[in-house]
mmCIF file of C-alpha atoms in Angstrom:
data_model
loop_
_atom_site.group_PDB
_atom_site.id
_atom_site.type_symbol
_atom_site.label_atom_id
_atom_site.label_comp_id
_atom_site.label_asym_id
_atom_site.label_seq_id
_atom_site.Cartn_x
_atom_site.Cartn_y
_atom_site.Cartn_z
ATOM 1 C CA UNK Y 18 9.910 29.640 -35.828
ATOM 2 C CA UNK Y 19 13.480 30.218 -36.988
ATOM 3 C CA UNK Y 20 16.837 28.977 -35.869
ATOM 4 C CA UNK Y 21 17.465 32.261 -34.110
ATOM 5 C CA UNK Y 22 15.208 31.067 -31.285
ATOM 6 C CA UNK Y 23 18.076 28.808 -30.176
ATOM 7 C CA UNK Y 24 20.068 31.799 -28.984
ATOM 8 C CA UNK Y 25 20.295 32.191 -25.207
ATOM 9 C CA UNK Y 26 16.934 33.166 -23.762
ATOM 10 C CA UNK Y 27 16.130 34.400 -20.281
ATOM 11 C CA UNK Y 28 12.968 34.611 -18.300
ATOM 12 C CA UNK Y 29 10.827 37.735 -18.788
ATOM 13 C CA UNK Y 30 12.289 41.062 -17.727
ATOM 14 C CA UNK Y 31 11.164 40.396 -14.159
ATOM 15 C CA UNK Y 32 14.485 38.599 -13.675
ATOM 16 C CA UNK Y 33 15.957 38.839 -10.228
ATOM 17 C CA UNK Y 34 19.214 40.746 -9.782
ATOM 18 C CA UNK Y 35 22.025 38.332 -10.483
ATOM 19 C CA UNK Y 36 20.062 36.084 -12.853
ATOM 20 C CA UNK Y 37 22.191 37.135 -15.842
ATOM 21 C CA UNK Y 38 25.245 35.075 -16.860
ATOM 22 C CA UNK Y 39 28.781 35.733 -15.725
ATOM 23 C CA UNK Y 40 31.472 35.910 -18.388
ATOM 24 C CA UNK Y 41 32.603 32.484 -17.217
ATOM 25 C CA UNK Y 42 29.307 30.996 -18.438
ATOM 26 C CA UNK Y 43 27.713 30.354 -15.049
ATOM 27 C CA UNK Y 44 24.684 32.095 -13.598
ATOM 28 C CA UNK Y 45 25.384 34.536 -10.810
ATOM 29 C CA UNK Y 46 26.111 33.186 -7.365
ATOM 30 C CA UNK Y 47 23.247 35.332 -6.102
ATOM 31 C CA UNK Y 48 20.449 32.733 -5.901
ATOM 32 C CA UNK Y 49 17.156 33.166 -7.679
ATOM 33 C CA UNK Y 50 14.631 33.440 -4.890
ATOM 34 C CA UNK Y 51 11.393 32.549 -6.681
ATOM 35 C CA UNK Y 52 10.521 29.872 -9.209
ATOM 36 C CA UNK Y 53 9.105 32.375 -11.677
ATOM 37 C CA UNK Y 54 12.450 34.175 -11.977
ATOM 38 C CA UNK Y 55 14.531 31.141 -12.908
ATOM 39 C CA UNK Y 56 16.666 31.917 -15.989
ATOM 40 C CA UNK Y 57 16.423 29.868 -19.179
ATOM 41 C CA UNK Y 58 18.707 29.302 -22.137
ATOM 42 C CA UNK Y 59 19.091 27.036 -25.166
ATOM 43 C CA UNK Y 60 22.877 27.270 -24.812
ATOM 44 C CA UNK Y 61 24.468 24.836 -22.328
ATOM 45 C CA UNK Y 62 27.359 27.248 -21.799
ATOM 46 C CA UNK Y 63 24.980 29.601 -20.004
ATOM 47 C CA UNK Y 64 24.618 27.037 -17.226
ATOM 48 C CA UNK Y 65 27.546 26.161 -15.023
ATOM 49 C CA UNK Y 66 27.984 22.554 -14.003
ATOM 50 C CA UNK Y 67 25.775 22.045 -10.914
ATOM 51 C CA UNK Y 68 27.605 21.785 -7.621
ATOM 52 C CA UNK Y 69 24.647 20.866 -5.431
ATOM 53 C CA UNK Y 70 24.440 24.317 -3.866
ATOM 54 C CA UNK Y 71 22.006 25.711 -6.456
ATOM 55 C CA UNK Y 72 18.374 26.015 -5.403
ATOM 56 C CA UNK Y 73 17.217 23.552 -8.066
ATOM 57 C CA UNK Y 74 19.987 21.015 -7.398
ATOM 58 C CA UNK Y 75 20.559 21.112 -3.650
ATOM 59 C CA UNK Y 76 18.369 18.057 -2.989
ATOM 60 C CA UNK Y 77 19.769 16.021 -5.903
ATOM 61 C CA UNK Y 78 22.824 13.725 -5.630
ATOM 62 C CA UNK Y 79 24.739 15.552 -8.378
ATOM 63 C CA UNK Y 80 27.633 13.090 -8.230
ATOM 64 C CA UNK Y 81 25.259 10.393 -9.505
ATOM 65 C CA UNK Y 82 24.005 12.426 -12.479
ATOM 66 C CA UNK Y 83 27.305 13.958 -13.562
ATOM 67 C CA UNK Y 84 27.245 12.005 -16.846
ATOM 68 C CA UNK Y 85 24.332 14.223 -17.928
ATOM 69 C CA UNK Y 86 26.439 17.380 -17.525
ATOM 70 C CA UNK Y 87 28.787 16.599 -20.454
ATOM 71 C CA UNK Y 88 28.027 18.653 -23.567
ATOM 72 C CA UNK Y 89 29.697 16.339 -26.061
ATOM 73 C CA UNK Y 90 28.639 13.714 -28.591
ATOM 74 C CA UNK Y 91 28.005 10.314 -27.089
ATOM 75 C CA UNK Y 92 30.126 7.427 -28.291
ATOM 76 C CA UNK Y 93 27.207 5.492 -29.758
ATOM 77 C CA UNK Y 94 25.049 8.456 -30.741
ATOM 78 C CA UNK Y 95 22.155 9.899 -28.790
ATOM 79 C CA UNK Y 96 19.588 7.841 -30.669
ATOM 80 C CA UNK Y 97 21.121 4.489 -29.665
ATOM 81 C CA UNK Y 98 20.840 4.778 -25.877
ATOM 82 C CA UNK Y 99 17.079 4.248 -25.982
ATOM 83 C CA UNK Y 100 14.999 1.942 -28.174
ATOM 84 C CA UNK Y 101 11.723 3.664 -29.050
ATOM 85 C CA UNK Y 102 8.661 1.500 -29.561
ATOM 86 C CA UNK Y 103 6.384 3.714 -31.665
ATOM 87 C CA UNK Y 104 4.736 1.273 -34.070
ATOM 88 C CA UNK Y 105 1.435 1.473 -32.202
ATOM 89 C CA UNK Y 106 1.363 5.272 -32.500
ATOM 90 C CA UNK Y 107 2.612 5.597 -36.073
ATOM 91 C CA UNK Y 108 -0.637 7.210 -37.255
ATOM 92 C CA UNK Y 109 -0.087 10.063 -34.818
ATOM 93 C CA UNK Y 110 3.577 10.774 -35.553
ATOM 94 C CA UNK Y 111 4.484 14.091 -37.161
ATOM 95 C CA UNK Y 112 7.823 14.737 -38.853
ATOM 96 C CA UNK Y 113 9.966 17.043 -36.724
ATOM 97 C CA UNK Y 114 13.401 17.450 -38.273
ATOM 98 C CA UNK Y 115 15.795 20.110 -37.046
ATOM 99 C CA UNK Y 116 15.720 22.506 -34.147
ATOM 100 C CA UNK Y 117 13.569 24.968 -36.077
ATOM 101 C CA UNK Y 118 10.807 22.461 -36.898
ATOM 102 C CA UNK Y 119 7.269 23.723 -36.412
ATOM 103 C CA UNK Y 120 5.965 23.493 -32.811
ATOM 104 C CA UNK Y 121 9.345 22.557 -31.347
ATOM 105 C CA UNK Y 122 10.289 25.344 -28.975
ATOM 106 C CA UNK Y 123 6.870 26.983 -29.206
ATOM 107 C CA UNK Y 124 6.721 26.791 -25.424
ATOM 108 C CA UNK Y 125 9.775 24.860 -24.240
ATOM 109 C CA UNK Y 126 12.729 26.732 -22.710
ATOM 110 C CA UNK Y 127 15.568 24.761 -21.007
ATOM 111 C CA UNK Y 128 15.958 25.635 -17.336
ATOM 112 C CA UNK Y 129 19.025 23.592 -16.421
ATOM 113 C CA UNK Y 130 22.160 22.100 -17.933
ATOM 114 C CA UNK Y 131 20.883 18.585 -18.836
ATOM 115 C CA UNK Y 132 17.815 20.104 -20.487
ATOM 116 C CA UNK Y 133 19.910 22.537 -22.554
ATOM 117 C CA UNK Y 134 22.267 19.736 -23.606
ATOM 118 C CA UNK Y 135 19.323 17.545 -24.576
ATOM 119 C CA UNK Y 136 17.937 20.390 -26.711
ATOM 120 C CA UNK Y 137 21.282 20.918 -28.436
ATOM 121 C CA UNK Y 138 22.260 17.287 -28.963
ATOM 122 C CA UNK Y 139 18.863 16.004 -30.082
ATOM 123 C CA UNK Y 140 18.417 17.476 -33.563
ATOM 124 C CA UNK Y 141 15.100 15.738 -34.269
ATOM 125 C CA UNK Y 142 12.054 15.395 -32.044
ATOM 126 C CA UNK Y 143 9.545 12.605 -31.539
ATOM 127 C CA UNK Y 144 6.299 14.479 -32.208
ATOM 128 C CA UNK Y 145 2.882 13.000 -31.385
ATOM 129 C CA UNK Y 146 -0.221 14.913 -32.453
ATOM 130 C CA UNK Y 147 -3.923 14.411 -31.764
ATOM 131 C CA UNK Y 148 -5.989 15.781 -34.642
ATOM 132 C CA UNK Y 149 -8.615 18.464 -34.091
ATOM 133 C CA UNK Y 150 -11.858 17.000 -32.677
ATOM 134 C CA UNK Y 151 -10.272 13.527 -32.471
ATOM 135 C CA UNK Y 152 -11.270 11.364 -29.518
ATOM 136 C CA UNK Y 153 -8.986 8.416 -28.809
ATOM 137 C CA UNK Y 154 -10.632 5.195 -27.729
ATOM 138 C CA UNK Y 155 -7.344 3.800 -26.374
ATOM 139 C CA UNK Y 156 -4.165 5.401 -25.021
ATOM 140 C CA UNK Y 157 -1.171 6.030 -27.252
ATOM 141 C CA UNK Y 158 1.637 4.005 -25.668
ATOM 142 C CA UNK Y 159 5.296 4.786 -26.338
ATOM 143 C CA UNK Y 160 7.876 2.306 -25.000
ATOM 144 C CA UNK Y 161 11.303 3.746 -24.183
ATOM 145 C CA UNK Y 162 13.758 0.961 -23.326
ATOM 146 C CA UNK Y 163 17.282 1.755 -22.170
ATOM 147 C CA UNK Y 164 20.016 -0.272 -23.824
ATOM 148 C CA UNK Y 165 22.487 -0.214 -20.940
ATOM 149 C CA UNK Y 166 23.676 1.963 -18.068
ATOM 150 C CA UNK Y 167 26.880 2.772 -19.952
ATOM 151 C CA UNK Y 168 24.933 4.420 -22.776
ATOM 152 C CA UNK Y 169 24.150 8.138 -22.708
ATOM 153 C CA UNK Y 170 21.223 9.618 -24.602
ATOM 154 C CA UNK Y 171 19.192 12.782 -25.101
ATOM 155 C CA UNK Y 172 15.668 13.305 -26.389
ATOM 156 C CA UNK Y 173 13.078 15.932 -27.224
ATOM 157 C CA UNK Y 174 9.486 14.672 -27.273
ATOM 158 C CA UNK Y 175 6.478 16.749 -28.311
ATOM 159 C CA UNK Y 176 2.891 15.873 -27.411
ATOM 160 C CA UNK Y 177 0.377 18.152 -29.099
ATOM 161 C CA UNK Y 178 -3.405 18.069 -28.743
ATOM 162 C CA UNK Y 179 -5.151 20.139 -31.412
ATOM 163 C CA UNK Y 180 -8.410 21.988 -30.596
ATOM 164 C CA UNK Y 181 -11.201 19.955 -29.003
ATOM 165 C CA UNK Y 182 -9.305 16.656 -29.165
ATOM 166 C CA UNK Y 183 -9.422 14.050 -26.379
ATOM 167 C CA UNK Y 184 -6.837 11.431 -25.569
ATOM 168 C CA UNK Y 185 -4.148 9.861 -23.393
ATOM 169 C CA UNK Y 186 -0.435 9.414 -24.089
ATOM 170 C CA UNK Y 187 1.669 7.084 -21.925
ATOM 171 C CA UNK Y 188 5.483 7.116 -21.888
ATOM 172 C CA UNK Y 189 6.783 3.814 -20.477
ATOM 173 C CA UNK Y 190 10.457 3.852 -19.383
ATOM 174 C CA UNK Y 191 12.355 0.633 -18.615
ATOM 175 C CA UNK Y 192 15.805 -0.930 -18.968
ATOM 176 C CA UNK Y 193 18.782 1.262 -18.150
ATOM 177 C CA UNK Y 194 20.558 4.325 -19.543
ATOM 178 C CA UNK Y 195 21.949 7.721 -18.636
ATOM 179 C CA UNK Y 196 19.089 9.701 -20.154
ATOM 180 C CA UNK Y 197 18.287 13.408 -20.412
ATOM 181 C CA UNK Y 198 14.806 14.034 -21.768
ATOM 182 C CA UNK Y 199 12.741 17.074 -22.715
ATOM 183 C CA UNK Y 200 8.965 16.688 -23.100
ATOM 184 C CA UNK Y 201 7.079 19.607 -24.641
ATOM 185 C CA UNK Y 202 3.288 19.498 -24.248
ATOM 186 C CA UNK Y 203 0.856 21.811 -26.046
ATOM 187 C CA UNK Y 204 -2.867 21.550 -25.243
ATOM 188 C CA UNK Y 205 -4.760 23.802 -27.626
ATOM 189 C CA UNK Y 206 -8.176 25.417 -27.171
ATOM 190 C CA UNK Y 207 -10.854 23.093 -25.821
ATOM 191 C CA UNK Y 208 -8.670 19.966 -25.849
ATOM 192 C CA UNK Y 209 -8.435 17.473 -22.976
ATOM 193 C CA UNK Y 210 -5.115 15.626 -22.806
ATOM 194 C CA UNK Y 211 -3.676 13.157 -20.315
ATOM 195 C CA UNK Y 212 0.091 12.564 -20.323
ATOM 196 C CA UNK Y 213 1.429 9.790 -18.098
ATOM 197 C CA UNK Y 214 5.161 9.233 -17.602
ATOM 198 C CA UNK Y 215 5.971 5.863 -16.011
ATOM 199 C CA UNK Y 216 9.503 5.220 -14.761
ATOM 200 C CA UNK Y 217 10.211 1.531 -14.089
ATOM 201 C CA UNK Y 218 13.906 1.625 -14.839
ATOM 202 C CA UNK Y 219 16.538 -0.817 -13.660
ATOM 203 C CA UNK Y 220 18.349 0.130 -10.466
ATOM 204 C CA UNK Y 221 21.394 1.632 -12.238
ATOM 205 C CA UNK Y 222 19.489 3.996 -14.551
ATOM 206 C CA UNK Y 223 19.759 7.788 -14.354
ATOM 207 C CA UNK Y 224 16.886 9.816 -15.820
ATOM 208 C CA UNK Y 225 16.582 13.613 -15.778
ATOM 209 C CA UNK Y 226 13.431 14.879 -17.511
ATOM 210 C CA UNK Y 227 12.023 18.361 -17.996
ATOM 211 C CA UNK Y 228 8.327 18.380 -18.900
ATOM 212 C CA UNK Y 229 6.992 21.784 -19.959
ATOM 213 C CA UNK Y 230 3.347 22.297 -20.928
ATOM 214 C CA UNK Y 231 1.085 25.105 -22.075
ATOM 215 C CA UNK Y 232 -2.685 24.784 -21.676
ATOM 216 C CA UNK Y 233 -4.811 27.116 -23.781
ATOM 217 C CA UNK Y 234 -8.381 28.440 -23.520
ATOM 218 C CA UNK Y 235 -10.885 26.042 -21.894
ATOM 219 C CA UNK Y 236 -8.409 23.164 -22.273
ATOM 220 C CA UNK Y 237 -7.419 20.559 -19.677
ATOM 221 C CA UNK Y 238 -4.154 18.763 -19.026
ATOM 222 C CA UNK Y 239 -3.941 15.829 -16.659
ATOM 223 C CA UNK Y 240 -0.252 15.130 -16.073
ATOM 224 C CA UNK Y 241 0.800 12.092 -14.043
ATOM 225 C CA UNK Y 242 4.308 11.041 -12.974
ATOM 226 C CA UNK Y 243 4.799 7.466 -11.741
ATOM 227 C CA UNK Y 244 8.309 6.596 -10.503
ATOM 228 C CA UNK Y 245 9.044 3.124 -9.169
ATOM 229 C CA UNK Y 246 12.444 2.234 -10.615
ATOM 230 C CA UNK Y 247 15.841 3.741 -11.345
ATOM 231 C CA UNK Y 248 18.898 4.793 -9.394
ATOM 232 C CA UNK Y 249 18.238 8.524 -9.783
ATOM 233 C CA UNK Y 250 15.003 9.673 -11.417
ATOM 234 C CA UNK Y 251 14.272 13.394 -11.624
ATOM 235 C CA UNK Y 252 11.089 14.276 -13.525
ATOM 236 C CA UNK Y 253 10.218 17.965 -13.262
ATOM 237 C CA UNK Y 254 6.862 19.073 -14.723
ATOM 238 C CA UNK Y 255 6.154 22.740 -15.438
ATOM 239 C CA UNK Y 256 2.621 23.671 -16.544
ATOM 240 C CA UNK Y 257 1.425 27.091 -17.697
ATOM 241 C CA UNK Y 258 -2.338 27.615 -17.613
ATOM 242 C CA UNK Y 259 -2.243 30.252 -20.321
ATOM 243 C CA UNK Y 260 -5.797 30.568 -21.602
ATOM 244 C CA UNK Y 261 -8.989 31.606 -19.823
ATOM 245 C CA UNK Y 262 -10.697 28.629 -18.238
ATOM 246 C CA UNK Y 263 -7.622 26.369 -18.530
ATOM 247 C CA UNK Y 264 -7.333 23.503 -16.053
ATOM 248 C CA UNK Y 265 -4.273 21.606 -14.840
ATOM 249 C CA UNK Y 266 -4.333 18.388 -12.823
ATOM 250 C CA UNK Y 267 -0.845 17.306 -11.758
ATOM 251 C CA UNK Y 268 -0.573 13.996 -9.945
ATOM 252 C CA UNK Y 269 2.386 11.909 -8.883
ATOM 253 C CA UNK Y 270 3.101 8.513 -7.368
ATOM 254 C CA UNK Y 271 6.488 7.241 -6.223
ATOM 255 C CA UNK Y 272 7.822 4.236 -4.326
ATOM 256 C CA UNK Y 273 11.469 4.640 -3.355
ATOM 257 C CA UNK Y 274 13.428 1.560 -2.371
ATOM 258 C CA UNK Y 275 16.881 1.235 -0.782
ATOM 259 C CA UNK Y 276 19.413 3.483 -2.509
ATOM 260 C CA UNK Y 277 16.904 5.064 -4.885
ATOM 261 C CA UNK Y 278 16.503 8.812 -5.358
ATOM 262 C CA UNK Y 279 13.131 9.801 -6.841
ATOM 263 C CA UNK Y 280 12.494 13.513 -7.377
ATOM 264 C CA UNK Y 281 9.893 15.850 -8.852
ATOM 265 C CA UNK Y 282 10.048 19.636 -8.879
ATOM 266 C CA UNK Y 283 6.563 20.776 -9.883
ATOM 267 C CA UNK Y 284 5.701 24.245 -11.189
ATOM 268 C CA UNK Y 285 2.128 25.352 -11.897
ATOM 269 C CA UNK Y 286 1.752 28.855 -13.348
ATOM 270 C CA UNK Y 287 -1.741 30.337 -13.401
ATOM 271 C CA UNK Y 288 -1.370 32.896 -16.164
ATOM 272 C CA UNK Y 289 -4.889 33.303 -17.585
ATOM 273 C CA UNK Y 290 -8.107 34.191 -15.750
ATOM 274 C CA UNK Y 291 -10.518 31.646 -14.274
ATOM 275 C CA UNK Y 292 -7.946 28.846 -14.281
ATOM 276 C CA UNK Y 293 -8.048 25.822 -11.998
ATOM 277 C CA UNK Y 294 -5.168 23.795 -10.612
ATOM 278 C CA UNK Y 295 -5.056 20.588 -8.589
ATOM 279 C CA UNK Y 296 -1.686 19.131 -7.549
ATOM 280 C CA UNK Y 297 -1.364 15.947 -5.491
ATOM 281 C CA UNK Y 298 1.780 13.825 -5.189
ATOM 282 C CA UNK Y 299 2.058 10.798 -2.912
ATOM 283 C CA UNK Y 300 5.071 8.650 -2.130
ATOM 284 C CA UNK Y 301 6.099 5.640 -0.086
ATOM 285 C CA UNK Y 302 9.670 4.935 0.978
ATOM 286 C CA UNK Y 303 11.427 1.887 2.394
ATOM 287 C CA UNK Y 304 15.000 0.739 2.886
ATOM 288 C CA UNK Y 305 18.315 2.345 3.777
ATOM 289 C CA UNK Y 306 19.087 5.372 1.652
ATOM 290 C CA UNK Y 307 15.672 5.569 0.016
ATOM 291 C CA UNK Y 308 15.113 9.251 -0.748
ATOM 292 C CA UNK Y 309 12.272 11.176 -2.329
ATOM 293 C CA UNK Y 310 12.138 14.881 -3.109
ATOM 294 C CA UNK Y 311 9.055 16.908 -3.952
ATOM 295 C CA UNK Y 312 9.180 20.660 -4.496
ATOM 296 C CA UNK Y 313 5.880 22.253 -5.460
ATOM 297 C CA UNK Y 314 5.769 25.818 -6.738
ATOM 298 C CA UNK Y 315 2.499 27.554 -7.649
ATOM 299 C CA UNK Y 316 2.439 31.048 -9.152
ATOM 300 C CA UNK Y 317 -0.848 32.919 -9.513
ATOM 301 C CA UNK Y 318 0.029 35.744 -11.887
ATOM 302 C CA UNK Y 319 -1.335 39.302 -11.905
ATOM 303 C CA UNK Y 320 -3.820 38.526 -14.717
ATOM 304 C CA UNK Y 321 -5.061 35.244 -13.216
ATOM 305 C CA UNK Y 322 -8.262 36.599 -11.644
ATOM 306 C CA UNK Y 323 -10.715 33.933 -10.553
ATOM 307 C CA UNK Y 324 -8.017 31.311 -9.939
ATOM 308 C CA UNK Y 325 -8.731 28.238 -7.837
ATOM 309 C CA UNK Y 326 -5.590 26.285 -6.950
ATOM 310 C CA UNK Y 327 -4.436 23.733 -4.403
ATOM 311 C CA UNK Y 328 -1.285 21.625 -4.080
ATOM 312 C CA UNK Y 329 -0.400 18.860 -1.643
ATOM 313 C CA UNK Y 330 2.292 16.272 -1.050
ATOM 314 C CA UNK Y 331 1.936 13.254 1.247
ATOM 315 C CA UNK Y 332 4.696 10.767 2.090
ATOM 316 C CA UNK Y 333 4.597 7.507 4.004
ATOM 317 C CA UNK Y 334 7.952 6.391 5.447
ATOM 318 C CA UNK Y 335 7.848 2.631 5.992
ATOM 319 C CA UNK Y 336 11.305 1.891 7.467
ATOM 320 C CA UNK Y 337 14.241 3.453 9.241
ATOM 321 C CA UNK Y 338 16.878 4.978 6.986
ATOM 322 C CA UNK Y 339 14.443 6.437 4.425
ATOM 323 C CA UNK Y 340 13.999 10.171 3.937
ATOM 324 C CA UNK Y 341 11.422 12.384 2.232
ATOM 325 C CA UNK Y 342 11.970 16.072 1.505
ATOM 326 C CA UNK Y 343 8.766 18.017 0.800
ATOM 327 C CA UNK Y 344 8.711 21.756 0.056
ATOM 328 C CA UNK Y 345 5.535 23.568 -1.068
ATOM 329 C CA UNK Y 346 5.677 27.196 -2.219
ATOM 330 C CA UNK Y 347 2.899 29.582 -3.237
ATOM 331 C CA UNK Y 348 3.176 33.013 -4.921
ATOM 332 C CA UNK Y 349 0.061 35.136 -5.410
ATOM 333 C CA UNK Y 350 0.222 38.338 -7.459
ATOM 334 C CA UNK Y 351 -3.481 39.191 -7.510
ATOM 335 C CA UNK Y 352 -6.071 39.433 -4.762
ATOM 336 C CA UNK Y 353 -8.981 38.475 -7.006
ATOM 337 C CA UNK Y 354 -8.956 34.673 -6.641
ATOM 338 C CA UNK Y 355 -11.441 32.004 -5.648
ATOM 339 C CA UNK Y 356 -8.988 30.106 -3.516
ATOM 340 C CA UNK Y 357 -5.384 28.961 -3.114
ATOM 341 C CA UNK Y 358 -3.634 26.701 -0.660
ATOM 342 C CA UNK Y 359 -0.962 24.108 -0.109
ATOM 343 C CA UNK Y 360 -0.139 21.286 2.273
ATOM 344 C CA UNK Y 361 2.647 18.843 2.989
ATOM 345 C CA UNK Y 362 2.879 15.883 5.357
ATOM 346 C CA UNK Y 363 5.424 13.130 5.939
ATOM 347 C CA UNK Y 364 4.955 10.427 8.533
ATOM 348 C CA UNK Y 365 5.003 6.786 9.486
ATOM 349 C CA UNK Y 366 2.111 4.377 9.801
ATOM 350 C CA UNK Y 367 -0.965 5.696 11.529
ATOM 351 C CA UNK Y 368 -1.114 3.643 14.705
ATOM 352 C CA UNK Y 369 -4.851 4.192 14.987
ATOM 353 C CA UNK Y 370 -5.432 2.733 11.534
ATOM 354 C CA UNK Y 371 -3.301 -0.298 12.381
ATOM 355 C CA UNK Y 372 -5.072 -0.749 15.710
ATOM 356 C CA UNK Y 373 -8.478 -0.498 14.009
ATOM 357 C CA UNK Y 374 -7.579 -3.215 11.508
ATOM 358 C CA UNK Y 375 -5.876 -5.492 14.048
ATOM 359 C CA UNK Y 376 -8.828 -5.143 16.408
ATOM 360 C CA UNK Y 377 -10.924 -6.756 13.668
ATOM 361 C CA UNK Y 378 -8.704 -9.795 13.453
ATOM 362 C CA UNK Y 379 -6.352 -8.669 10.687
ATOM 363 C CA UNK Y 380 -2.703 -9.623 11.215
ATOM 364 C CA UNK Y 381 -0.199 -6.781 11.548
ATOM 365 C CA UNK Y 382 1.603 -7.507 8.244
ATOM 366 C CA UNK Y 383 -1.689 -7.604 6.352
ATOM 367 C CA UNK Y 384 -2.861 -4.454 8.130
ATOM 368 C CA UNK Y 385 0.282 -2.623 7.036
ATOM 369 C CA UNK Y 386 -0.224 -3.831 3.478
ATOM 370 C CA UNK Y 387 -3.785 -2.530 3.436
ATOM 371 C CA UNK Y 388 -2.741 0.857 4.801
ATOM 372 C CA UNK Y 389 -0.067 1.315 2.098
ATOM 373 C CA UNK Y 390 -2.407 0.192 -0.686
ATOM 374 C CA UNK Y 391 -5.120 2.512 0.560
ATOM 375 C CA UNK Y 392 -2.678 5.418 0.805
ATOM 376 C CA UNK Y 393 -1.392 5.059 -2.773
ATOM 377 C CA UNK Y 394 -4.658 3.949 -4.386
ATOM 378 C CA UNK Y 395 -5.923 7.541 -4.556
ATOM 379 C CA UNK Y 396 -3.305 8.355 -7.212
ATOM 380 C CA UNK Y 397 -3.439 5.020 -9.033
ATOM 381 C CA UNK Y 398 -7.177 5.390 -9.539
ATOM 382 C CA UNK Y 399 -6.721 8.808 -11.149
ATOM 383 C CA UNK Y 400 -4.782 7.286 -14.041
ATOM 384 C CA UNK Y 401 -7.857 6.124 -15.932
ATOM 385 C CA UNK Y 402 -6.061 3.321 -17.817
ATOM 386 C CA UNK Y 403 -7.251 0.009 -16.290
ATOM 387 C CA UNK Y 404 -4.311 -2.078 -17.527
ATOM 388 C CA UNK Y 405 -1.785 0.395 -16.153
ATOM 389 C CA UNK Y 406 -3.645 0.715 -12.861
ATOM 390 C CA UNK Y 407 -3.543 -3.064 -12.454
ATOM 391 C CA UNK Y 408 0.165 -3.098 -13.317
ATOM 392 C CA UNK Y 409 0.902 -0.514 -10.646
ATOM 393 C CA UNK Y 410 -1.053 -2.315 -7.939
ATOM 394 C CA UNK Y 411 0.982 -5.438 -8.760
ATOM 395 C CA UNK Y 412 4.172 -3.371 -8.522
ATOM 396 C CA UNK Y 413 3.155 -2.000 -5.116
ATOM 397 C CA UNK Y 414 2.443 -5.512 -3.879
ATOM 398 C CA UNK Y 415 5.885 -6.602 -5.120
ATOM 399 C CA UNK Y 416 7.583 -3.740 -3.272
ATOM 400 C CA UNK Y 417 5.780 -4.628 -0.059
ATOM 401 C CA UNK Y 418 6.695 -8.300 -0.433
ATOM 402 C CA UNK Y 419 10.318 -7.368 -0.994
ATOM 403 C CA UNK Y 420 10.440 -5.396 2.234
ATOM 404 C CA UNK Y 421 8.626 -8.144 4.171
ATOM 405 C CA UNK Y 422 11.239 -10.675 3.022
ATOM 406 C CA UNK Y 423 14.144 -8.656 4.434
#
């Protein structure tokens, strides 16, 4: 790869009319209608500052993330906003210096302004690699601790699984910062990789992350987003099932409290034949101003014969004043598939479940607790890391206790 790959790049020639830049640097006011036609560029000037009217920003409180729209050096330097705990993964770190370093940009293409700025301002990447045929006995844990809400930072992280490797990588986010983050994931032939991104930020943190993954022949990616903390957290995973027999499992868990905005825009592209996709995001919300956003886009391309894909989003609204936006979309460009579908549901407690539990002598508060735990447990139990699963159950209990004390 050479430095020339940093020049503005657009989506394939199937771009929609109006997806080319204006001379003023902004994309055309004619909206891109489908997820597959969204333009990309490494140059921040090709993206106008979001106004909240754009299709990919209209559900986001742009006034709360405006600090991530500034394409300028940060006062303290991008590397000082976040403290990276990588000692435990040192054996798997690969040097990645400069924008033209090997692997960087092999698949990743910025799709919005914060992502393009993060690419430009972060000269070096944090690159984790699983060796060919390696099987990890324990997860690789990376701690990312914000050093203060007044600090602004950018990052590019690469997670690469070489052929036939097996392992789990966990990104733990805590503290506070104004943080734009790119995560590039490459799962090579026959590998099985799990990437878990856990957001337990302080209440004043702002985190905008673009996760882009490519899954090659007979490889599997399990990608899990867990968002419990932060003022505004926007983690958008995009997964391309490129090789024959590739599999993508995309799961998400969120618990939005008063004033929190937790968002995920999910894109699953079935590109190769005989690929399989499973998308399930679940969220709970409580408190005034709690807001969650899930947008799920699935594209089954013209060469993706034999595809089997399903996506779903379920939300449980626990109090008045909370809001969940849920938008599934499905594009199919071939008729030769095994199956495809999507579903979305948002509601309050199931009165029948509560009645069933109370009829057996369980108090109402305890019955509500059991319903919430049962609702979210499906995602927690998919994580496959016992210590993290236990941590999340404790966090759910703490959220429920907080609401009960109000």
